[in-house]
PDB file of C-alpha atoms in Angstrom:
ATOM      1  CA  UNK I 572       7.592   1.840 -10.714  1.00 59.00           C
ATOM      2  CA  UNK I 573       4.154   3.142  -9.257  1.00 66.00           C
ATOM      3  CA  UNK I 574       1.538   0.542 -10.004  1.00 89.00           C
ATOM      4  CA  UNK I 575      -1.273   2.916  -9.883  1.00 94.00           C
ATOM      5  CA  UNK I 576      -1.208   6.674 -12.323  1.00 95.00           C
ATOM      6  CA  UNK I 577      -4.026   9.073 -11.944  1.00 96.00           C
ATOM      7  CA  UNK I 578      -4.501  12.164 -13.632  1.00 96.00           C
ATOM      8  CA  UNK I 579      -4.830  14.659 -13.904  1.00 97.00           C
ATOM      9  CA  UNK I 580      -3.110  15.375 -10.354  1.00 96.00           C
ATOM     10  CA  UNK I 581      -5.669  18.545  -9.951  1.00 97.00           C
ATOM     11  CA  UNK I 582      -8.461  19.852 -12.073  1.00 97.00           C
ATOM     12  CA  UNK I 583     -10.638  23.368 -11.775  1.00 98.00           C
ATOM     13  CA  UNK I 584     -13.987  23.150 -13.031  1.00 97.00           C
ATOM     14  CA  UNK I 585     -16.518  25.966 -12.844  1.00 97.00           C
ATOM     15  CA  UNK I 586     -19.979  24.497 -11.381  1.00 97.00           C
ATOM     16  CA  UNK I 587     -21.853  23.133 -14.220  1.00 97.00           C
ATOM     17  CA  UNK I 588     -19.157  21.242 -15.848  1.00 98.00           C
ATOM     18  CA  UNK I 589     -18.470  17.736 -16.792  1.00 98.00           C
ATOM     19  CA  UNK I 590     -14.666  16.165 -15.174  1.00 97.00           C
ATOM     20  CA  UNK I 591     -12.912  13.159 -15.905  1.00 98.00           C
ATOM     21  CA  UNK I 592     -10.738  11.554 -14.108  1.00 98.00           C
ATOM     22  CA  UNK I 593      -8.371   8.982 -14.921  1.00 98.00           C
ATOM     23  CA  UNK I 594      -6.687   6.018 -13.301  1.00 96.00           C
ATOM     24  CA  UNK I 595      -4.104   3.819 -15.314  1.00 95.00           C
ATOM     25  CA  UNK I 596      -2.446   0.882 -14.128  1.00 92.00           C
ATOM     26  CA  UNK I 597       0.772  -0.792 -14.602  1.00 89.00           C
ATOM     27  CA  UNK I 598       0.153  -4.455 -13.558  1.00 84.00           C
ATOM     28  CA  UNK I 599      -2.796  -6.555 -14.489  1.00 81.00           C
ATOM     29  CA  UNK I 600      -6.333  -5.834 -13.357  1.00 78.00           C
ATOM     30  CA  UNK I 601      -8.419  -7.724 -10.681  1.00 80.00           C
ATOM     31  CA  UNK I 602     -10.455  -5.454  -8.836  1.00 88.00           C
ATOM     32  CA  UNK I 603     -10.355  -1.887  -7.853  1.00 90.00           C
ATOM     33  CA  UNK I 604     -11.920   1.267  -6.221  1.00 94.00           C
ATOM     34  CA  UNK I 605     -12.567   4.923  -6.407  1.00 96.00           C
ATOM     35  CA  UNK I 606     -12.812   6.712  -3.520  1.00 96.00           C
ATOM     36  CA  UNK I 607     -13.735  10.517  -2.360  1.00 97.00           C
ATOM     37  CA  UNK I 608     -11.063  11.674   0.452  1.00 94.00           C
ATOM     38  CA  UNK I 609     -13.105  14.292   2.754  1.00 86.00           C
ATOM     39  CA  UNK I 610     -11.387  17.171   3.960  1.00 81.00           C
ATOM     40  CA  UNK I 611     -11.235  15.897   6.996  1.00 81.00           C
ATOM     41  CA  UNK I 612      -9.237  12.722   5.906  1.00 84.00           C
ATOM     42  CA  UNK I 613     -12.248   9.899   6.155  1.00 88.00           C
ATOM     43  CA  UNK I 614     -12.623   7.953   2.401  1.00 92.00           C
ATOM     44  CA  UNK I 615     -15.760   7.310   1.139  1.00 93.00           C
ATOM     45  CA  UNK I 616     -16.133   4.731  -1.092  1.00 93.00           C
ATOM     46  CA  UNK I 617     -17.933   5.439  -4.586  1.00 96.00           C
ATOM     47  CA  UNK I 618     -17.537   2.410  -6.632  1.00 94.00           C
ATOM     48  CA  UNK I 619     -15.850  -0.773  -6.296  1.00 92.00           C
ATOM     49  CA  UNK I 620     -15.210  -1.509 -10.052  1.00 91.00           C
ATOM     50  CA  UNK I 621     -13.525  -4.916 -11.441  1.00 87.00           C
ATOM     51  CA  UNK I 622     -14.840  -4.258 -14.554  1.00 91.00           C
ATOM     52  CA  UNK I 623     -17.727  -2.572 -16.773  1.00 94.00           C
ATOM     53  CA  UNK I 624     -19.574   0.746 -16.636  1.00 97.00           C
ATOM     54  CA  UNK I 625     -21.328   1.560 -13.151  1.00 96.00           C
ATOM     55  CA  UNK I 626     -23.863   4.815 -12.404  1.00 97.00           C
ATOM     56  CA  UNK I 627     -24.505   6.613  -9.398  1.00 96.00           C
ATOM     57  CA  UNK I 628     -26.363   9.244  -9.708  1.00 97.00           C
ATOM     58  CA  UNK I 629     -24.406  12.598 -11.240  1.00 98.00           C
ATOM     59  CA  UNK I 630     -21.214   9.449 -10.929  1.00 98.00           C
ATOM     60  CA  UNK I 631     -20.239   7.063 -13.372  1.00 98.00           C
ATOM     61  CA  UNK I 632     -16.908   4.503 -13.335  1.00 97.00           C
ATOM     62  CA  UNK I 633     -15.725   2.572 -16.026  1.00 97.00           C
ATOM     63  CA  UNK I 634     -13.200  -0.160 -16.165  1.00 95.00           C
ATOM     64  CA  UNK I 635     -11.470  -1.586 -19.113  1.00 94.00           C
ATOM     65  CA  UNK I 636      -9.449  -4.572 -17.932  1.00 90.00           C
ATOM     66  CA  UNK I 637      -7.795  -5.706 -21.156  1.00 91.00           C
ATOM     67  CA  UNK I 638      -6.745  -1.498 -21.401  1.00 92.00           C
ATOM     68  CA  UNK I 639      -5.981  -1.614 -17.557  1.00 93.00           C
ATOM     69  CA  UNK I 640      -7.605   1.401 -16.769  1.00 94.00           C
ATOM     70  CA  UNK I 641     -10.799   3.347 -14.719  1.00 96.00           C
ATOM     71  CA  UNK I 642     -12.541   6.156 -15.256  1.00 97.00           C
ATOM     72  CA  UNK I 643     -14.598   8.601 -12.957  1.00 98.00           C
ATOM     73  CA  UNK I 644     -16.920  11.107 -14.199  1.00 98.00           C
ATOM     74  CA  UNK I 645     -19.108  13.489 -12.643  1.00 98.00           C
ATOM     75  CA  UNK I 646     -21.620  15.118 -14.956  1.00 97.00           C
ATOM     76  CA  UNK I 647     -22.837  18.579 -13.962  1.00 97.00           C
ATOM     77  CA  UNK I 648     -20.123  19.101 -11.118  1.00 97.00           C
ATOM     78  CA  UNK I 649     -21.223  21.280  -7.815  1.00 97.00           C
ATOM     79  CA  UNK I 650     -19.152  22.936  -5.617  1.00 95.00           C
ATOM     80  CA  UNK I 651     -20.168  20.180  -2.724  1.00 94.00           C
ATOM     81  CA  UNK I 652     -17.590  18.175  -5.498  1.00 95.00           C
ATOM     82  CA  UNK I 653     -14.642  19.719  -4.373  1.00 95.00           C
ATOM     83  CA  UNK I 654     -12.597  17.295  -3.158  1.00 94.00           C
ATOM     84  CA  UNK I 655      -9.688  14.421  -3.329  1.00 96.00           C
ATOM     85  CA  UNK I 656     -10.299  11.406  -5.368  1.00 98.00           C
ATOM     86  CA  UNK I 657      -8.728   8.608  -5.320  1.00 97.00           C
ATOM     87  CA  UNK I 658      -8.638   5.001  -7.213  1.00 96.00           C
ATOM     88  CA  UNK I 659      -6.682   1.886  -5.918  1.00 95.00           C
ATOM     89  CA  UNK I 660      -6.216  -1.229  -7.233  1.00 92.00           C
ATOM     90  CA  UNK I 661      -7.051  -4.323  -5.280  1.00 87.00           C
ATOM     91  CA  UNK I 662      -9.951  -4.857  -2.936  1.00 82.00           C
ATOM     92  CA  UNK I 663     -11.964  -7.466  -1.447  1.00 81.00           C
ATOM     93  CA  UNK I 664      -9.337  -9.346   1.244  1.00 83.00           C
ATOM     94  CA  UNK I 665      -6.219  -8.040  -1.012  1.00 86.00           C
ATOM     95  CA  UNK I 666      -4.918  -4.971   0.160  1.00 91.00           C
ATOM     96  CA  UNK I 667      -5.349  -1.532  -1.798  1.00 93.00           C
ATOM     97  CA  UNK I 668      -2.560   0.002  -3.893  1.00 94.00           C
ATOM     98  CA  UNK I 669      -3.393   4.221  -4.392  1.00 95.00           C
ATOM     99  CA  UNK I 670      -2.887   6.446  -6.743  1.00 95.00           C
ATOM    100  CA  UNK I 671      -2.051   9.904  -5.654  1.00 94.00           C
ATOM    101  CA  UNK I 672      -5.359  11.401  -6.060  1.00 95.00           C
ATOM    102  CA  UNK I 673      -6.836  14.018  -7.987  1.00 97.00           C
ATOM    103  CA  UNK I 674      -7.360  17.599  -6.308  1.00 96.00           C
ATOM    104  CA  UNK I 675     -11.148  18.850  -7.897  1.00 96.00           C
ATOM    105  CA  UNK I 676     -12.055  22.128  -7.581  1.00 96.00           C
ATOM    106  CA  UNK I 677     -15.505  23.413  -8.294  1.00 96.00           C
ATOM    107  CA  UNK I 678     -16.144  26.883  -8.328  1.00 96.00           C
ATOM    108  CA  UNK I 679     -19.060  28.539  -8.080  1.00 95.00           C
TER     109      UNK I 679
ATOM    110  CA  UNK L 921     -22.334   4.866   4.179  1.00 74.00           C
ATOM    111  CA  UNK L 922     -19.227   3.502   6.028  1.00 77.00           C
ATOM    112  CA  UNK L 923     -19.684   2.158  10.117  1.00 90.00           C
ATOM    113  CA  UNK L 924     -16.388   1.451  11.113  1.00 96.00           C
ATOM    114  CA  UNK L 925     -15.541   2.884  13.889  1.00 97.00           C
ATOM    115  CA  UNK L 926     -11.803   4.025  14.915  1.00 97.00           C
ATOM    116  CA  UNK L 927     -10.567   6.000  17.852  1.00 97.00           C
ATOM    117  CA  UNK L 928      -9.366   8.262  19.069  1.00 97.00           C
ATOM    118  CA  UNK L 929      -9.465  10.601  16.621  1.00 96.00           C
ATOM    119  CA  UNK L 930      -6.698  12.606  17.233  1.00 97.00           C
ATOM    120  CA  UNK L 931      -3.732  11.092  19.251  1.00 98.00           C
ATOM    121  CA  UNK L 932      -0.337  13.233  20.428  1.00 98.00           C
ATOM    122  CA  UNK L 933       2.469  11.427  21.849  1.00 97.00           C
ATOM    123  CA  UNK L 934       6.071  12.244  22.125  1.00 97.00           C
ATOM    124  CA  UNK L 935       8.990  10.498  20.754  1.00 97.00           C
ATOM    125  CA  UNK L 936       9.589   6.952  22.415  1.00 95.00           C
ATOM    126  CA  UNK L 937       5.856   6.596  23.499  1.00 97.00           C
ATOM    127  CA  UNK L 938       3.722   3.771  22.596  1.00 97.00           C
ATOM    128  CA  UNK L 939       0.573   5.045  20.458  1.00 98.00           C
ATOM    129  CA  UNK L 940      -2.498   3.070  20.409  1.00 98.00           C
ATOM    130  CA  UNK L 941      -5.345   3.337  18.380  1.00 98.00           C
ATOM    131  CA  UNK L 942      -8.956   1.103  17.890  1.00 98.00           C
ATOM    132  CA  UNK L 943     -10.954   0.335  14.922  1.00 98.00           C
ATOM    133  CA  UNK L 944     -14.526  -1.659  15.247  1.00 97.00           C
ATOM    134  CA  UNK L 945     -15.483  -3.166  11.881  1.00 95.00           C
ATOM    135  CA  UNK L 946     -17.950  -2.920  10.275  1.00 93.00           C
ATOM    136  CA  UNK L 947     -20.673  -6.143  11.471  1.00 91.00           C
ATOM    137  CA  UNK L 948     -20.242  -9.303   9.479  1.00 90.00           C
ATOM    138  CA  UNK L 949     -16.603  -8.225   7.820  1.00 92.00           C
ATOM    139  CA  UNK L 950     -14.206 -10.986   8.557  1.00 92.00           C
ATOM    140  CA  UNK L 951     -11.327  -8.679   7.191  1.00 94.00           C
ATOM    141  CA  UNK L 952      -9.790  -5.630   8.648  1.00 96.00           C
ATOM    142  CA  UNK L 953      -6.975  -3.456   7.206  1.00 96.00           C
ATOM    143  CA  UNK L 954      -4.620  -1.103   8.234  1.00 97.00           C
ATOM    144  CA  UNK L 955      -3.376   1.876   6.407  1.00 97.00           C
ATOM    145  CA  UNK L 956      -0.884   5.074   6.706  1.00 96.00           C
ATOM    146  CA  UNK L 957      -1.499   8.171   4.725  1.00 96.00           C
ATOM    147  CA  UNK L 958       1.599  10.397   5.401  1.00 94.00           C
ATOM    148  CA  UNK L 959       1.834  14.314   4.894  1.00 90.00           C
ATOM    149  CA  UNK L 960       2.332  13.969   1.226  1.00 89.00           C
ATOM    150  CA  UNK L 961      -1.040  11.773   0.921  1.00 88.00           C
ATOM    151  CA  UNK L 962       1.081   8.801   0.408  1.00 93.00           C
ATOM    152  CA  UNK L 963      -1.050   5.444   1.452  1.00 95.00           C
ATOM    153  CA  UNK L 964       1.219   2.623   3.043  1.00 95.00           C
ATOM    154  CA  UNK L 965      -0.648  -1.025   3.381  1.00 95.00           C
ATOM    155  CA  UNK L 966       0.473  -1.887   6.778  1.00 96.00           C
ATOM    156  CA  UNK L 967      -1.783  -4.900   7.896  1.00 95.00           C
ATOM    157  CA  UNK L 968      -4.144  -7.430   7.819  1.00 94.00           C
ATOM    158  CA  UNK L 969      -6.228  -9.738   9.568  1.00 93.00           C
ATOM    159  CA  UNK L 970      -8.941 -12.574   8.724  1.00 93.00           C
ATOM    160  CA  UNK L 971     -11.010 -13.881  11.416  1.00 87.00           C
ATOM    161  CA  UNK L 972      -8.528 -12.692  13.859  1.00 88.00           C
ATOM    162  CA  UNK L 973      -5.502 -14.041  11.854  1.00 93.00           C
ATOM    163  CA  UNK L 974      -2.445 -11.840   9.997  1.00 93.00           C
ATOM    164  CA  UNK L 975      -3.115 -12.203   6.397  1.00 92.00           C
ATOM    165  CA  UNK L 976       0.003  -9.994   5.915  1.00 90.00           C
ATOM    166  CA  UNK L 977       2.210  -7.384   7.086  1.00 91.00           C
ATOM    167  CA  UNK L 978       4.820  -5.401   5.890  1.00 89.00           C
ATOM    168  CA  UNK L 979       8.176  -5.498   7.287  1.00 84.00           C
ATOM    169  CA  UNK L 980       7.983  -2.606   9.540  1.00 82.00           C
ATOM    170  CA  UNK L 981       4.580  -3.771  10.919  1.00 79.00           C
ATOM    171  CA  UNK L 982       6.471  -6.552  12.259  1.00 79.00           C
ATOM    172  CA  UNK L 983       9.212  -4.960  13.961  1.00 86.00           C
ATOM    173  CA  UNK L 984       7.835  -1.779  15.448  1.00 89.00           C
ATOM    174  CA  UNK L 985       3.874  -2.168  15.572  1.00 92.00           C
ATOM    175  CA  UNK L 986       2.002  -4.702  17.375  1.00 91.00           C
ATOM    176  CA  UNK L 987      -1.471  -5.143  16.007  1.00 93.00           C
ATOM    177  CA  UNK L 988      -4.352  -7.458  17.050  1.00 94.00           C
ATOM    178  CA  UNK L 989      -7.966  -8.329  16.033  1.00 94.00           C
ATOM    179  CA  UNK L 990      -9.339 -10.615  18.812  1.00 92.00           C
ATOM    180  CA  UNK L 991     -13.090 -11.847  18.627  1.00 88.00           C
ATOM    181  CA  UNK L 992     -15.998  -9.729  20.181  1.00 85.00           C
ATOM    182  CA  UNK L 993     -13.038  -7.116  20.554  1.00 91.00           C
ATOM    183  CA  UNK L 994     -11.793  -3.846  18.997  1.00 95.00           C
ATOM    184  CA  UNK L 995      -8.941  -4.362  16.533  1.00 97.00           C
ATOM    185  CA  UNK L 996      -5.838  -2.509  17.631  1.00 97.00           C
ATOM    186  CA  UNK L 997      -2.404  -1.186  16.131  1.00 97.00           C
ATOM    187  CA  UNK L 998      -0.200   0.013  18.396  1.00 97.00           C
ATOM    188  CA  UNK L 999       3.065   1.660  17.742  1.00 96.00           C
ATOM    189  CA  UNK L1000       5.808   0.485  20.018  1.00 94.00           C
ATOM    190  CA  UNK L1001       8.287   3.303  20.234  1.00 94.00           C
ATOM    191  CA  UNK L1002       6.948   5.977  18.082  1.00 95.00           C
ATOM    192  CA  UNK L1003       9.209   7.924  15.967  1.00 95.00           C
ATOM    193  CA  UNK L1004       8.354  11.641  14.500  1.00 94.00           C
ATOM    194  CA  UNK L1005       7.991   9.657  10.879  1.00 94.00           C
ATOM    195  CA  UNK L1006       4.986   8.066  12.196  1.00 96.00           C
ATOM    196  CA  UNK L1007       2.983  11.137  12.029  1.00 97.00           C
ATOM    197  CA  UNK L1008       0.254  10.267  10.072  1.00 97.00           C
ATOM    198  CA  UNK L1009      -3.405   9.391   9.672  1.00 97.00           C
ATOM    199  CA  UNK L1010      -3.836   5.502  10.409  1.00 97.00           C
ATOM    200  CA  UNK L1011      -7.138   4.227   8.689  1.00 97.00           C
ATOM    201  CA  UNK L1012      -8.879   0.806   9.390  1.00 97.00           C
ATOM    202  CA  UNK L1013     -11.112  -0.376   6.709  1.00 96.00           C
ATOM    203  CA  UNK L1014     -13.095  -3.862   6.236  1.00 95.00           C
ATOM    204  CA  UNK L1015     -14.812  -6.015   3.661  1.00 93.00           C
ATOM    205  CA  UNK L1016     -16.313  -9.098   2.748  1.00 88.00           C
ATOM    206  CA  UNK L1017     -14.200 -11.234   1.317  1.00 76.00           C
ATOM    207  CA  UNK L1018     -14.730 -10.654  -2.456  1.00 77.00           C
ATOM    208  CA  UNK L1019     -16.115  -6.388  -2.375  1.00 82.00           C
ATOM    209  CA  UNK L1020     -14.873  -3.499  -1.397  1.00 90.00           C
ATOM    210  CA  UNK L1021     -13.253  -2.028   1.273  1.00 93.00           C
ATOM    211  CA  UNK L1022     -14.640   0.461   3.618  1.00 94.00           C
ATOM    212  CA  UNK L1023     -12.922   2.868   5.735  1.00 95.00           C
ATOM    213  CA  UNK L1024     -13.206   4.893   9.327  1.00 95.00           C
ATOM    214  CA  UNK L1025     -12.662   8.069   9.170  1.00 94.00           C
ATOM    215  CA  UNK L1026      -9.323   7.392  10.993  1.00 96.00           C
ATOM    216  CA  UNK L1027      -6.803   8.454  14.192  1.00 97.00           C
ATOM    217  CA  UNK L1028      -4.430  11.199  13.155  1.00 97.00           C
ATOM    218  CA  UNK L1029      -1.225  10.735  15.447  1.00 98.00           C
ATOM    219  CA  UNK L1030       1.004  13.271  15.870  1.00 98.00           C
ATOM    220  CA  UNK L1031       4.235  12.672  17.477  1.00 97.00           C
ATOM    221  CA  UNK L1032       5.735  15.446  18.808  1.00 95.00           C
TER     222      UNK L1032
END
């Protein structure tokens, strides 16, 4: 079974708007990631999140081990949001497992 | 922001050609991955390498690819025969040890 569910799969927001995305996972929790896929394929990393509530900026992640899931949100979304995003579950030296992303659209 | 490096960015072979493509970790990262994302944005693990050694591999890594990661060299994955199902973007990524992962912004291979 996929280790790794994210939802939803795509999401329209007009600019302004709060989203949240999800990540749930089937097998127990040591590290993971969310990630922003550019257009143009190249991942940028956002957080690397084992556990706990992390900010950047308009961006927070959290992670609930014992509920063995993440959380993105992006408070007052632009349209420079639009994009893939991913979580994964691993990190460090252990490889990544993905989800299948969420598609964000952010219109103006 | 990320500094690994991979090229070329675009590659186009035809079937039965070997494809080979480069990724400079970041400085200081003793680990280096390799991934596939296919058409339908599926991501495949396919290797990795400590301090120039395999960590792991998956099975088809080991029969069809041959990958290295020498010292004061680029790391390299090279397909041996490539087939039209290895159309795909190929991403490097490295880390520490214990934090995360960071990517290049990939070779998309085409095989024709």
């Amino acid at each position: 079974g996929q280790q790794v569910q994210q939802s939803p799969a795509s999401l329209v927001l007009q600019e302004g708007e709060n989203a949240e995305l999800q990540c749930n996972f089937s097998t127990s929790l040591n590290s993971m990631q969310w990630f922003y896929q550019r257009p143009g394929g190249s991942l940028v990393s956002l957080f690397y999140n084992p556990s706990g509530t992390k900010h950047s900026g308009r961006l927070t992640s959290t992670t609930v081990i014992k509920e063995r899931r993440s959380s993105l949100h992006i408070s007052s979304s632009q349209t420079t949001d639009s994009g893939t995003y991913l979580c994964a579950l691993g990190g460090g030296a252990d490889r990544l497992t993905f989800g299948k992303g969420t598609q964000l659209i952010i219109q103006p | 922001n990320s500094k690994v490096i991979q090229t070329p960015r675009y590659l186009v072979k035809g079937q039965g050609q070997k494809a080979k493509m480069r990724c400079i970790p970041e400085k200081g990262h003793p680990v280096v991955f390799w991934y596939q994302q296919n058409k339908n944005n599926e991501f495949k693990f396919l290797i990795n390498f400590q301090n120039q050694e395999v960590l792991q591999q998956i099975d088809m890594t080991e029969k069809r690819f041959s990958a290295e990661c020498p010292s004061n060299s680029p790391c390299s994955l090279e397909i041996q025969s490539s087939e039209a199902g290895d159309s795909a973007l190929y991403l490097c990524a490295s880390s520490l040890k214990s934090y995360e992962q960071y990517f290049g912004p990939g070779t998309r291979l085409t095989v024709l």
